[in-house]
Amino acid sequence: MSDAASEKNTALMEKIVSLCKRRGFIFQSAEIYGGLNGCWDYGPLGAELKRNLKDYWWRKNVQEREDILGLDGSILTHQDVLKASGHVGGFSDPMCDCLLSKARLRADQIEPQSGTAYHYTGASHAESGWSVERPYSVLISGNQDENKARKTAKQYYSQFLTDKQISPKTIELAGESTEELTETTRYNPENGSLLTEPREFNLMFKTHMGASADDGDESAVAYLRPETAQSIFVQFKNVAETNRVKLPFGIAQIGKSFRNEINPRNYTFRSREFEQMEIEFFCRAEDGLALTDEWLERRLTFYEEIGIPREHLHVLDIPDGERAHYSQKTYDIEYEFPFGIQELEGVAYRGAYDLTKHKEHSGKPLEFFDDETKEKLIPHVVEPSAGCDRTILALICEAYDEETVTDEKGKEEIRTVMRFSPRMAPVKVGVFPLLKNKPELVEKAREVQALLVPHMNVFYDETAAIGRRYRRQDEIGTPFCVTIDFDTLGESGDELKETVTLRHRDSMKQERVAIADLRNFLLDQIA
RNA sequence: GCGGGUAUAGCUUAGUGGUAAAGCCCUAGCCUUCCAAGCUAGUUAUGUGGGUUCGAUUCCCACUACCCGCUCCA
């Protein structure tokens, strides 16, 4: 992306963030206390939007399918579950930073080295009177010039110089001593610079169960789940045994997960608390690959149904070597966010890995008896795992539009429109009396509101001019507005009596619709 | 985690070492017959904590949050 394009996209993202706050889609968590890094709250409209997304996903993937069952697992997770899944052991990589280049390295992947370590206690510059006291070391191998160590150390200390005119070459090193080291991993193999102490970066939130549990009581340790998938695997046997299922079948779950991200970024895109919509689709081994492709297509169709066109999505076929070791096939479904192309969902063929691991660790039989083939087997699994909040952000980015409109006087202005699909829109219809100081209009509008309210989210508004009310609804993406006027009351004769103006958000076109037809018309549009 | 930037009302922006300004939005009232009309009145702000100072929104430091670039993302 060019600089200009990047700036434009940053500006666009800022406008979207601003609108989300102004209209009550998304707020920063604990804003009045300065905010909580990587956490966000959904305001009234955001809550509606998210509910619409989750409801539609659930309807399509659970309620309308005979072969997928729902689950709602606990967020607090038994530590053994996450030991079995590999999250406790393999999920916490000790990391070091290079003191010179600031590069971050995985401590367990550093090649052990041997050589001579040159230690220093600090550095100074006689002419300017500058000095710094701070221990530092450089490792050089036997055949390297010792001056290389001094040069590297000077470079390191020069970063503390306040006067940038001073050449690193002219500073004096203090307290040089040497030490022979073998098989050390404390130095950066690239440049010999000392590294910071290895630090754990466990991405899971850890807690202790029980009011009296102290931090040292390892048996009381529990975690906030880092993914919803594990409770599905752990409850696999219960679900299968209580529901007379046969392969292939799925278990679906929507719920919060938590990851202590080092670096939350891009608005709500990478949050520490986030919601997932996951399916674990269990199948016979021979069907796994084909089902993965099938699910990919089904998921792409889903995104189209909620208003994200196929051409704004990218499918990444994760190549060999980059997939998790247990996965024979993984697709990422990505969306063109203003800040870049980023993942919305992963569709992964995970083989029998998860159930096998839980079988091993729990010692419980997790085989499934296949009635058709009369054999006991550990089913394979295909996992379409979507990020709910990411999809919300994609819906918002996709919907945001600015349109130049010209009024009768030829004056141009910007109309901001959220073009949500009617299915996802937080408010489905605005109901307005043309004038609020005419009680007959208000009364009729209230009747129309009451007629629609049991079936959809309706917004009643009688303040300000009618045009302003339309624009307010444009900005929150309400697809339809209904206006009750004097014709509704029968002032222009019986033909128009009991009809209203139906105004369309996208085209701004108006049509006349009978109140009696309104409910069914709108229900068809938002289904 | 590193580097850079930013922080004044719901939003967009002024401004000042000594009473913080405007537009939009919003609320109420009047008026108003279909695309942000008009008039009147009104609410709301210097991110947090220190320091310097008689006095700090302004200067300095730290923290927090957000944005950008790296890094990371089982």
Coordinates of C-alpha atoms (C1' of nucleotides) in Angstrom, one line a residue:
Chain A
M1 CA 0.0 0.0 0.0
S2 CA 1.4 3.4 -0.9
D3 CA 1.9 6.1 1.7
A4 CA -1.0 8.2 0.2
A5 CA -3.3 5.2 0.2
S6 CA -2.2 4.3 3.7
E7 CA -3.0 7.8 4.9
K8 CA -6.3 7.7 3.2
N9 CA -7.2 4.4 4.9
T10 CA -6.0 5.7 8.3
A11 CA -8.3 8.7 7.8
L12 CA -11.2 6.4 6.8
M13 CA -10.6 4.2 9.9
E14 CA -10.6 7.3 12.1
K15 CA -13.9 8.4 10.7
I16 CA -15.4 4.9 11.3
V17 CA -14.1 4.9 14.9
S18 CA -15.5 8.3 15.4
L19 CA -18.9 7.4 14.0
C20 CA -18.9 4.2 16.1
K21 CA -18.4 6.3 19.2
R22 CA -20.7 9.2 18.3
R23 CA -23.7 6.9 17.5
G24 CA -23.1 4.3 20.2
F25 CA -21.8 1.3 18.4
I26 CA -18.5 0.9 20.2
F27 CA -17.0 2.5 23.3
Q28 CA -13.6 2.1 24.9
S29 CA -13.8 -0.1 28.0
A30 CA -13.6 1.9 31.3
E31 CA -13.1 5.1 29.3
I32 CA -13.7 7.3 32.3
Y33 CA -10.8 5.6 34.1
G34 CA -8.4 6.1 31.2
G35 CA -9.4 3.0 29.2
L36 CA -8.4 -0.7 29.5
N37 CA -5.9 -1.7 26.9
G38 CA -7.3 -4.0 24.3
C39 CA -10.9 -4.1 25.7
W40 CA -14.0 -2.6 24.1
D41 CA -17.7 -2.2 25.0
Y42 CA -20.5 -2.4 22.6
G43 CA -23.0 0.4 22.9
P44 CA -26.8 0.1 22.2
L45 CA -26.4 -0.1 18.4
G46 CA -23.3 -2.3 18.5
A47 CA -25.1 -4.7 20.9
E48 CA -28.0 -5.0 18.4
L49 CA -25.7 -5.5 15.5
K50 CA -23.7 -8.2 17.3
R51 CA -26.9 -9.9 18.4
N52 CA -28.1 -10.0 14.8
L53 CA -24.9 -11.5 13.7
K54 CA -24.8 -14.2 16.4
D55 CA -28.5 -15.0 16.0
Y56 CA -28.1 -15.4 12.3
W57 CA -25.1 -17.6 12.6
W58 CA -26.8 -19.7 15.2
R59 CA -29.9 -20.0 13.1
K60 CA -28.0 -21.0 10.0
N61 CA -25.5 -23.4 11.7
V62 CA -27.6 -24.9 14.5
Q63 CA -31.3 -24.4 14.2
E64 CA -31.7 -25.0 10.5
R65 CA -29.4 -28.0 10.5
E66 CA -30.2 -31.4 11.9
D67 CA -26.6 -32.4 12.1
I68 CA -25.2 -29.7 14.3
L69 CA -25.9 -29.2 18.0
G70 CA -25.3 -26.3 20.2
L71 CA -23.2 -26.0 23.3
D72 CA -22.5 -23.2 25.8
G73 CA -19.4 -24.1 27.8
S74 CA -17.9 -22.5 30.8
I75 CA -15.3 -19.8 30.4
L76 CA -13.3 -20.8 33.4
T77 CA -11.4 -23.8 32.3
H78 CA -9.8 -26.8 34.2
Q79 CA -6.1 -26.5 33.8
D80 CA -5.8 -30.2 32.7
V81 CA -8.0 -29.4 29.7
L82 CA -5.4 -26.8 28.5
K83 CA -2.5 -29.1 29.4
A84 CA -3.9 -31.7 27.2
S85 CA -4.6 -29.3 24.4
G86 CA -1.0 -28.0 24.6
H87 CA -2.0 -24.5 25.6
V88 CA -0.3 -24.7 29.0
G89 CA 3.0 -26.1 27.9
G90 CA 3.6 -24.9 24.4
F91 CA 1.7 -21.7 24.7
S92 CA 4.2 -19.8 26.8
D93 CA 7.4 -19.1 24.9
P94 CA 10.2 -17.4 26.8
M95 CA 11.3 -14.4 24.8
C96 CA 14.5 -12.3 24.9
D97 CA 15.2 -8.9 23.4
C98 CA 18.5 -8.0 21.9
L99 CA 19.8 -5.0 23.8
L100 CA 21.5 -3.6 20.7
S101 CA 19.1 -4.3 17.8
K102 CA 16.0 -4.6 19.9
A103 CA 15.1 -7.7 17.9
R104 CA 12.9 -10.2 19.8
L105 CA 14.1 -13.8 19.9
R106 CA 12.6 -17.0 21.3
A107 CA 14.9 -18.1 24.0
D108 CA 14.5 -21.7 23.2
Q109 CA 15.5 -21.2 19.6
I110 CA 18.8 -19.5 20.2
E111 CA 21.8 -21.6 19.1
P112 CA 24.1 -22.2 22.0
Q113 CA 27.5 -20.5 21.4
S114 CA 30.9 -20.5 22.9
G115 CA 33.5 -17.8 23.1
T116 CA 34.9 -14.9 25.0
A117 CA 32.5 -12.5 26.8
Y118 CA 33.7 -8.9 27.1
H119 CA 32.0 -7.3 30.1
Y120 CA 31.7 -3.6 30.7
T121 CA 30.3 -1.5 33.5
G122 CA 29.6 1.7 31.5
A123 CA 31.0 4.3 29.2
S124 CA 32.0 8.0 29.1
H125 CA 33.0 10.8 26.9
A126 CA 35.7 13.0 28.3
E127 CA 35.2 16.1 26.2
S128 CA 31.5 16.5 26.9
G129 CA 31.6 15.1 30.4
W130 CA 28.9 12.6 29.5
S131 CA 28.9 9.2 31.1
V132 CA 26.6 6.2 31.7
E133 CA 26.8 3.3 34.2
R134 CA 25.1 0.2 33.0
P135 CA 26.5 -3.3 32.7
Y136 CA 26.7 -4.8 29.2
S137 CA 28.5 -7.7 27.5
V138 CA 29.5 -8.8 24.1
L139 CA 30.3 -12.4 23.1
I140 CA 32.9 -13.0 20.4
S141 CA 34.0 -16.3 19.1
G142 CA 37.7 -17.4 19.4
N143 CA 38.8 -16.3 15.9
Q144 CA 37.2 -12.8 16.0
D145 CA 39.0 -9.6 16.7
E146 CA 38.5 -8.3 20.3
N147 CA 38.0 -4.9 18.8
K148 CA 34.8 -6.1 17.4
A149 CA 33.5 -6.5 21.0
R150 CA 34.6 -2.9 21.8
K151 CA 32.9 -1.6 18.7
T152 CA 29.7 -3.4 19.5
A153 CA 29.8 -2.1 23.1
K154 CA 30.4 1.4 21.9
Q155 CA 27.4 1.2 19.6
Y156 CA 25.3 -0.1 22.5
Y157 CA 26.3 2.7 24.9
S158 CA 26.0 5.4 22.2
Q159 CA 22.2 4.9 22.3
F160 CA 22.3 6.7 25.7
L161 CA 24.1 9.7 24.3
T162 CA 22.1 12.9 24.7
D163 CA 24.3 14.7 22.2
K164 CA 23.9 12.9 18.9
Q165 CA 26.8 14.8 17.4
I166 CA 29.2 12.6 19.4
S167 CA 30.6 9.7 17.3
P168 CA 30.2 6.3 19.0
K169 CA 33.9 5.7 18.1
T170 CA 35.1 8.5 20.5
I171 CA 33.5 7.2 23.7
E172 CA 35.5 5.4 26.3
L173 CA 34.4 2.0 27.7
A174 CA 34.7 1.4 31.4
G175 CA 35.6 -1.7 33.5
E176 CA 36.4 -4.1 30.7
S177 CA 36.8 -7.7 31.9
T178 CA 36.6 -11.0 30.0
E179 CA 35.2 -14.4 30.6
E180 CA 35.3 -17.7 28.7
L181 CA 31.8 -19.1 28.1
T182 CA 30.6 -22.3 26.6
E183 CA 27.2 -23.2 25.3
T184 CA 25.6 -20.0 26.3
T185 CA 22.3 -18.7 25.0
R186 CA 22.4 -15.3 26.6
Y187 CA 23.9 -13.6 23.5
N188 CA 22.4 -12.7 20.1
P189 CA 24.0 -15.0 17.5
E190 CA 23.6 -12.2 14.9
N191 CA 25.7 -9.5 16.6
G192 CA 27.1 -10.9 19.8
S193 CA 25.1 -8.5 21.9
L194 CA 23.8 -9.4 25.4
L195 CA 20.1 -10.3 25.5
T196 CA 17.6 -9.4 28.2
E197 CA 16.6 -12.1 30.7
P198 CA 14.2 -14.6 29.1
R199 CA 10.6 -13.6 30.0
E200 CA 7.5 -15.7 29.8
F201 CA 4.9 -14.6 27.3
N202 CA 2.0 -16.8 28.3
L203 CA -1.0 -15.6 26.3
M204 CA -3.6 -17.1 28.7
F205 CA -5.3 -15.4 31.6
K206 CA -4.6 -17.4 34.7
T207 CA -6.7 -17.3 37.9
H208 CA -7.1 -19.2 41.1
M209 CA -10.4 -20.9 42.0
G210 CA -11.8 -20.6 45.5
A211 CA -11.9 -17.6 47.9
S212 CA -9.1 -18.9 50.0
A213 CA -6.8 -20.0 47.2
D214 CA -3.5 -18.2 47.2
D215 CA -1.2 -17.6 44.3
G216 CA 1.1 -20.5 45.3
D217 CA -1.6 -23.1 45.3
E218 CA -1.1 -24.9 41.9
S219 CA -4.1 -27.2 42.3
A220 CA -6.4 -24.1 42.4
V221 CA -5.1 -22.8 39.1
A222 CA -7.7 -22.2 36.4
Y223 CA -7.6 -20.3 33.1
L224 CA -10.0 -18.2 31.1
R225 CA -10.4 -20.2 27.9
P226 CA -8.2 -19.1 25.1
E227 CA -10.6 -20.6 22.6
T228 CA -14.1 -22.0 22.7
A229 CA -13.1 -25.2 20.9
Q230 CA -11.8 -27.1 23.9
S231 CA -15.1 -27.3 25.7
I232 CA -16.5 -28.8 22.6
F233 CA -13.9 -31.5 22.6
V234 CA -14.2 -32.1 26.3
Q235 CA -17.9 -32.5 26.1
F236 CA -17.8 -34.5 22.9
K237 CA -18.8 -37.7 24.5
N238 CA -21.7 -36.2 26.6
V239 CA -23.2 -34.5 23.5
A240 CA -22.8 -37.6 21.3
E241 CA -24.3 -40.0 23.9
T242 CA -27.3 -37.8 24.7
N243 CA -28.3 -37.0 21.2
R244 CA -28.4 -40.1 19.0
V245 CA -26.0 -38.6 16.5
K246 CA -24.3 -40.2 13.5
L247 CA -21.3 -39.1 11.6
P248 CA -20.8 -36.6 10.3
F249 CA -22.1 -34.2 12.9
G250 CA -21.1 -30.9 14.4
I251 CA -21.1 -29.1 17.8
A252 CA -21.3 -25.4 17.6
Q253 CA -20.6 -22.7 20.2
I254 CA -20.7 -18.9 20.4
G255 CA -18.8 -17.4 23.3
K256 CA -16.1 -15.3 24.8
S257 CA -12.5 -16.2 24.7
F258 CA -9.5 -14.5 26.2
R259 CA -5.9 -14.0 25.1
N260 CA -3.4 -11.8 26.8
E261 CA -2.2 -10.3 23.5
I262 CA 1.1 -8.6 23.7
N263 CA 0.0 -5.9 21.4
P264 CA -3.7 -5.3 20.8
R265 CA -4.1 -3.3 17.6
N266 CA -6.4 -2.0 15.0
Y267 CA -9.4 -0.9 17.0
T268 CA -11.4 -4.0 18.1
F269 CA -9.6 -6.3 15.6
R270 CA -7.2 -7.7 18.1
S271 CA -8.7 -7.6 21.5
R272 CA -7.8 -9.3 24.7
E273 CA -11.4 -10.4 25.2
F274 CA -13.2 -11.5 22.1
E275 CA -16.1 -13.6 21.0
Q276 CA -15.8 -16.6 18.7
M277 CA -18.3 -18.5 16.7
E278 CA -17.0 -22.0 16.3
I279 CA -18.1 -25.4 14.9
E280 CA -16.3 -28.6 15.4
F281 CA -17.6 -30.9 12.6
F282 CA -16.8 -34.5 13.4
C283 CA -16.4 -36.9 10.5
R284 CA -14.7 -40.0 9.2
A285 CA -11.1 -39.6 8.3
E286 CA -11.7 -40.2 4.6
D287 CA -14.2 -37.3 4.5
G288 CA -12.1 -34.7 6.2
L289 CA -10.4 -33.0 3.3
A290 CA -13.6 -32.8 1.2
L291 CA -15.6 -31.4 4.1
T292 CA -13.0 -28.8 4.7
D293 CA -13.5 -27.5 1.2
E294 CA -17.3 -27.8 1.6
W295 CA -17.2 -25.7 4.8
L296 CA -15.0 -23.1 3.2
E297 CA -17.7 -22.5 0.5
R298 CA -20.5 -22.6 3.0
R299 CA -18.7 -20.0 5.2
L300 CA -18.1 -17.7 2.2
T301 CA -21.8 -17.9 1.3
F302 CA -22.6 -16.9 4.9
Y303 CA -20.5 -13.7 4.6
E304 CA -22.3 -12.8 1.4
E305 CA -25.6 -13.3 3.2
I306 CA -24.7 -10.8 5.9
G307 CA -23.5 -8.2 3.4
I308 CA -19.8 -8.9 2.9
P309 CA -19.3 -9.5 -0.8
R310 CA -17.1 -12.2 -2.1
E311 CA -14.8 -9.8 -3.8
H312 CA -13.8 -8.2 -0.6
L313 CA -12.8 -11.5 0.9
H314 CA -9.6 -13.4 0.3
V315 CA -9.1 -17.1 0.8
L316 CA -5.6 -18.0 2.0
D317 CA -4.7 -21.7 1.6
I318 CA -2.1 -22.0 4.3
P319 CA 0.9 -23.8 2.8
D320 CA 2.8 -26.8 4.2
G321 CA 5.1 -25.8 7.0
E322 CA 3.0 -22.9 8.1
R323 CA 0.0 -24.9 9.3
A324 CA -0.3 -26.3 12.8
H325 CA 1.5 -29.7 12.8
Y326 CA -1.7 -31.6 13.2
S327 CA -3.5 -29.9 10.4
Q328 CA -3.6 -31.3 6.8
K329 CA -5.4 -28.3 5.4
T330 CA -6.2 -24.9 6.7
Y331 CA -7.9 -22.0 5.0
D332 CA -8.0 -18.4 6.3
I333 CA -10.9 -16.3 5.2
E334 CA -9.6 -12.7 5.1
Y335 CA -11.3 -9.3 4.7
E336 CA -10.0 -6.1 3.2
F337 CA -10.1 -3.9 6.2
P338 CA -8.9 -0.3 5.8
F339 CA -5.8 -1.2 7.8
G340 CA -5.0 -4.2 5.7
I341 CA -6.1 -7.6 4.7
Q342 CA -6.8 -9.5 7.9
E343 CA -8.2 -12.8 9.0
L344 CA -11.9 -13.2 9.9
E345 CA -12.1 -16.9 10.1
G346 CA -10.0 -20.1 9.9
V347 CA -11.3 -23.3 8.4
A348 CA -9.0 -26.0 9.7
Y349 CA -8.9 -29.7 9.2
R350 CA -7.5 -30.8 12.6
G351 CA -7.6 -34.6 12.1
A352 CA -8.1 -36.6 15.2
Y353 CA -5.6 -34.5 17.2
D354 CA -7.8 -32.9 19.8
L355 CA -9.9 -35.9 20.8
T356 CA -6.8 -38.1 20.8
K357 CA -5.0 -35.7 23.2
H358 CA -8.0 -35.5 25.5
K359 CA -8.3 -39.3 25.5
E360 CA -4.7 -39.7 26.4
H361 CA -4.7 -37.1 29.2
S362 CA -8.1 -37.9 30.7
G363 CA -7.7 -41.7 30.4
K364 CA -11.3 -41.8 29.3
P365 CA -12.5 -43.5 26.1
L366 CA -13.5 -40.9 23.6
E367 CA -14.1 -43.3 20.7
F368 CA -17.3 -43.0 18.8
F369 CA -19.2 -46.1 17.7
D370 CA -20.1 -45.8 14.1
D371 CA -23.4 -47.7 13.6
E372 CA -23.0 -47.9 9.8
T373 CA -19.5 -49.4 9.7
K374 CA -19.8 -51.1 13.1
E375 CA -16.5 -49.8 14.2
K376 CA -15.1 -47.7 17.0
L377 CA -13.1 -44.7 16.0
I378 CA -11.8 -41.3 17.0
P379 CA -13.6 -39.0 14.6
H380 CA -11.6 -36.4 12.6
V381 CA -12.7 -32.9 12.9
V382 CA -13.1 -29.8 10.6
E383 CA -13.2 -26.5 12.4
P384 CA -14.7 -23.4 11.0
S385 CA -13.7 -20.8 13.6
A386 CA -15.0 -17.3 13.1
G387 CA -14.1 -14.2 15.0
C388 CA -17.4 -12.5 16.0
D389 CA -16.0 -9.1 16.9
R390 CA -13.8 -9.1 13.7
T391 CA -16.9 -9.8 11.6
I392 CA -18.7 -7.0 13.4
L393 CA -15.8 -4.7 12.5
A394 CA -15.9 -6.0 8.9
L395 CA -19.6 -5.3 8.7
I396 CA -19.1 -1.8 10.0
C397 CA -16.2 -1.1 7.6
E398 CA -18.1 -2.6 4.7
A399 CA -21.2 -0.6 5.5
Y400 CA -19.5 2.8 5.9
D401 CA -20.2 5.1 2.9
E402 CA -20.0 8.8 2.2
E403 CA -22.2 10.0 -0.6
T404 CA -22.3 13.5 -2.1
V405 CA -25.9 14.6 -2.5
T406 CA -27.1 17.8 -4.1
D407 CA -30.3 19.5 -2.9
E408 CA -32.8 21.5 -5.0
K409 CA -30.8 24.6 -4.5
G410 CA -27.7 22.9 -5.9
K411 CA -25.9 22.8 -2.6
E412 CA -23.7 19.8 -2.2
E413 CA -23.3 18.0 1.0
I414 CA -21.9 14.7 2.3
R415 CA -24.4 12.1 3.4
T416 CA -22.9 9.5 5.7
V417 CA -24.7 6.1 5.2
M418 CA -24.1 2.8 6.9
R419 CA -25.2 0.4 4.3
F420 CA -25.9 -2.6 6.5
S421 CA -27.8 -5.4 5.0
P422 CA -31.4 -5.2 6.3
R423 CA -30.8 -8.5 7.9
M424 CA -27.9 -7.2 10.1
A425 CA -29.0 -3.6 10.6
P426 CA -29.4 -2.7 14.3
V427 CA -32.6 -0.7 13.7
K428 CA -34.9 -2.1 11.0
V429 CA -37.3 0.7 10.6
G430 CA -37.8 4.3 11.8
V431 CA -41.4 5.4 12.4
F432 CA -42.1 9.2 12.2
P433 CA -45.1 11.4 12.4
L434 CA -44.5 14.1 9.8
L435 CA -45.2 16.8 12.4
K436 CA -45.1 16.4 16.1
N437 CA -47.5 19.2 17.0
K438 CA -50.4 17.5 15.3
P439 CA -51.7 14.9 17.8
E440 CA -53.6 12.9 15.1
L441 CA -50.3 12.2 13.3
V442 CA -48.5 11.3 16.5
E443 CA -51.3 9.0 17.5
K444 CA -51.3 7.2 14.2
A445 CA -47.5 6.9 14.2
R446 CA -47.6 5.3 17.6
E447 CA -50.1 2.8 16.3
V448 CA -47.8 1.9 13.5
Q449 CA -44.9 1.6 15.9
A450 CA -47.0 -0.7 18.1
L451 CA -47.9 -2.8 15.1
L452 CA -44.2 -3.4 14.2
V453 CA -42.5 -3.5 17.6
P454 CA -43.3 -7.2 18.4
H455 CA -41.5 -8.2 15.1
M456 CA -38.4 -6.1 14.8
N457 CA -36.3 -3.3 16.3
V458 CA -38.3 -0.1 15.6
F459 CA -37.1 3.5 16.3
Y460 CA -39.7 6.1 16.9
D461 CA -38.7 9.7 16.4
E462 CA -40.7 12.9 16.3
T463 CA -38.1 15.5 16.9
A464 CA -36.6 17.9 14.3
A465 CA -37.5 18.2 10.6
I466 CA -38.3 15.0 8.7
G467 CA -35.1 15.3 6.5
R468 CA -32.9 15.4 9.6
R469 CA -34.6 12.3 11.0
Y470 CA -34.0 10.5 7.7
R471 CA -30.3 11.4 7.9
R472 CA -29.9 10.3 11.5
Q473 CA -31.2 6.9 10.5
D474 CA -28.9 6.8 7.4
E475 CA -26.0 7.2 9.8
I476 CA -26.9 4.2 11.9
G477 CA -27.9 2.2 8.9
T478 CA -31.6 1.9 9.3
P479 CA -32.8 0.5 6.0
F480 CA -36.3 1.8 6.0
C481 CA -38.2 4.7 7.4
V482 CA -42.0 5.1 7.5
T483 CA -43.6 8.5 7.7
I484 CA -47.2 9.1 8.7
D485 CA -48.7 12.2 7.0
F486 CA -52.1 13.8 6.5
D487 CA -52.8 11.5 3.5
T488 CA -52.5 8.6 6.0
L489 CA -55.4 10.2 7.9
G490 CA -57.4 10.4 4.7
E491 CA -57.1 14.1 3.9
S492 CA -56.6 13.4 0.2
G493 CA -59.4 10.9 0.0
D494 CA -59.8 7.2 0.7
E495 CA -57.3 6.1 -1.8
L496 CA -54.3 7.1 0.3
K497 CA -56.0 6.6 3.6
E498 CA -54.2 4.1 5.8
T499 CA -51.1 4.3 3.6
V500 CA -47.7 5.7 4.6
T501 CA -44.5 6.9 3.0
L502 CA -41.9 4.2 2.9
R503 CA -38.4 5.7 2.4
H504 CA -35.5 3.5 1.4
R505 CA -32.1 4.3 2.9
D506 CA -29.8 3.4 -0.1
S507 CA -31.8 5.1 -2.9
M508 CA -33.6 7.7 -0.8
K509 CA -36.6 6.7 -3.0
Q510 CA -40.1 6.9 -1.4
E511 CA -43.1 4.8 -2.1
R512 CA -46.6 4.6 -0.8
V513 CA -47.4 1.5 1.2
A514 CA -50.6 0.4 3.0
I515 CA -50.2 0.1 6.7
A516 CA -51.8 -3.4 6.4
D517 CA -48.9 -4.5 4.2
L518 CA -46.1 -3.0 6.1
R519 CA -45.3 -5.7 8.5
N520 CA -45.0 -8.5 6.0
F521 CA -43.1 -6.3 3.6
L522 CA -40.5 -5.5 6.2
L523 CA -40.3 -9.0 7.5
D524 CA -39.5 -10.2 4.0
Q525 CA -36.7 -7.7 3.7
I526 CA -35.0 -8.5 7.0
A527 CA -35.4 -12.2 7.1
Chain B
rG1 C1' 8.2 -5.4 23.6
rC2 C1' 10.9 -1.3 20.4
rG3 C1' 10.6 3.5 17.8
rG4 C1' 7.5 7.7 16.3
rG5 C1' 3.0 10.6 17.0
rU6 C1' -1.5 12.2 19.6
rA7 C1' -4.6 13.5 24.0
rU8 C1' -9.3 20.5 24.9
rA9 C1' -17.4 19.4 25.0
rG10 C1' -20.7 13.6 22.0
rC11 C1' -17.9 15.0 17.2
rU12 C1' -14.4 18.4 14.4
rU13 C1' -11.2 22.1 15.6
rA14 C1' -9.4 27.2 18.1
rG15 C1' -6.6 29.3 22.0
rU16 C1' -3.9 30.9 26.5
rG17 C1' 1.5 30.8 32.4
rG18 C1' -4.1 34.4 35.1
rU19 C1' -12.6 33.9 33.7
rA20 C1' -11.2 28.2 27.9
rA21 C1' -13.8 29.9 22.0
rA22 C1' -16.5 28.2 17.9
rG23 C1' -19.1 25.1 14.4
rC24 C1' -21.8 20.7 14.2
rC25 C1' -24.5 17.4 17.4
rC26 C1' -27.8 17.0 21.5
rU27 C1' -32.1 18.8 24.9
rA28 C1' -36.5 22.0 25.6
rG29 C1' -40.0 25.5 23.5
rC30 C1' -42.2 28.0 19.2
rC31 C1' -42.8 27.2 14.1
rU32 C1' -42.8 23.8 10.2
rU33 C1' -46.8 19.1 4.9
rC34 C1' -41.1 14.5 3.0
rC35 C1' -34.3 14.6 2.8
rA36 C1' -29.3 17.6 8.1
rA37 C1' -34.8 24.6 7.5
rG38 C1' -35.6 29.0 11.0
rC39 C1' -36.0 31.5 15.9
rU40 C1' -35.2 31.3 21.3
rA41 C1' -33.1 29.1 25.5
rG42 C1' -30.0 25.2 27.5
rU43 C1' -26.4 20.9 28.9
rU44 C1' -21.4 19.3 28.2
rA45 C1' -14.3 19.6 27.9
rU46 C1' -8.3 20.6 28.9
rG47 C1' -6.8 11.8 29.9
rU48 C1' -4.4 10.5 35.1
rG49 C1' -0.6 11.5 38.7
rG50 C1' 3.5 14.3 40.1
rG51 C1' 7.0 18.6 39.6
rU52 C1' 8.3 24.0 38.6
rU53 C1' 5.2 28.5 39.8
rC54 C1' 1.7 33.2 43.8
rG55 C1' -1.0 30.7 39.9
rA56 C1' -0.3 25.1 34.9
rU57 C1' -5.0 23.3 30.1
rU58 C1' -0.3 25.8 28.6
rC59 C1' 6.4 24.4 30.7
rC60 C1' 8.9 19.6 32.7
rC61 C1' 8.6 14.3 34.3
rA62 C1' 6.0 9.8 34.8
rC63 C1' 1.7 6.9 33.8
rU64 C1' -2.5 5.5 30.9
rA65 C1' -5.0 5.1 26.4
rC66 C1' -5.3 5.5 21.2
rC67 C1' -2.9 5.9 16.1
rC68 C1' 1.4 4.8 12.7
rG69 C1' 5.8 1.6 11.6
rC70 C1' 8.5 -2.7 13.4
rU71 C1' 7.9 -7.1 16.4
rC72 C1' 4.5 -10.8 18.0
rC73 C1' 0.0 -13.5 17.0
rA74 C1' 0.1 -21.4 19.8

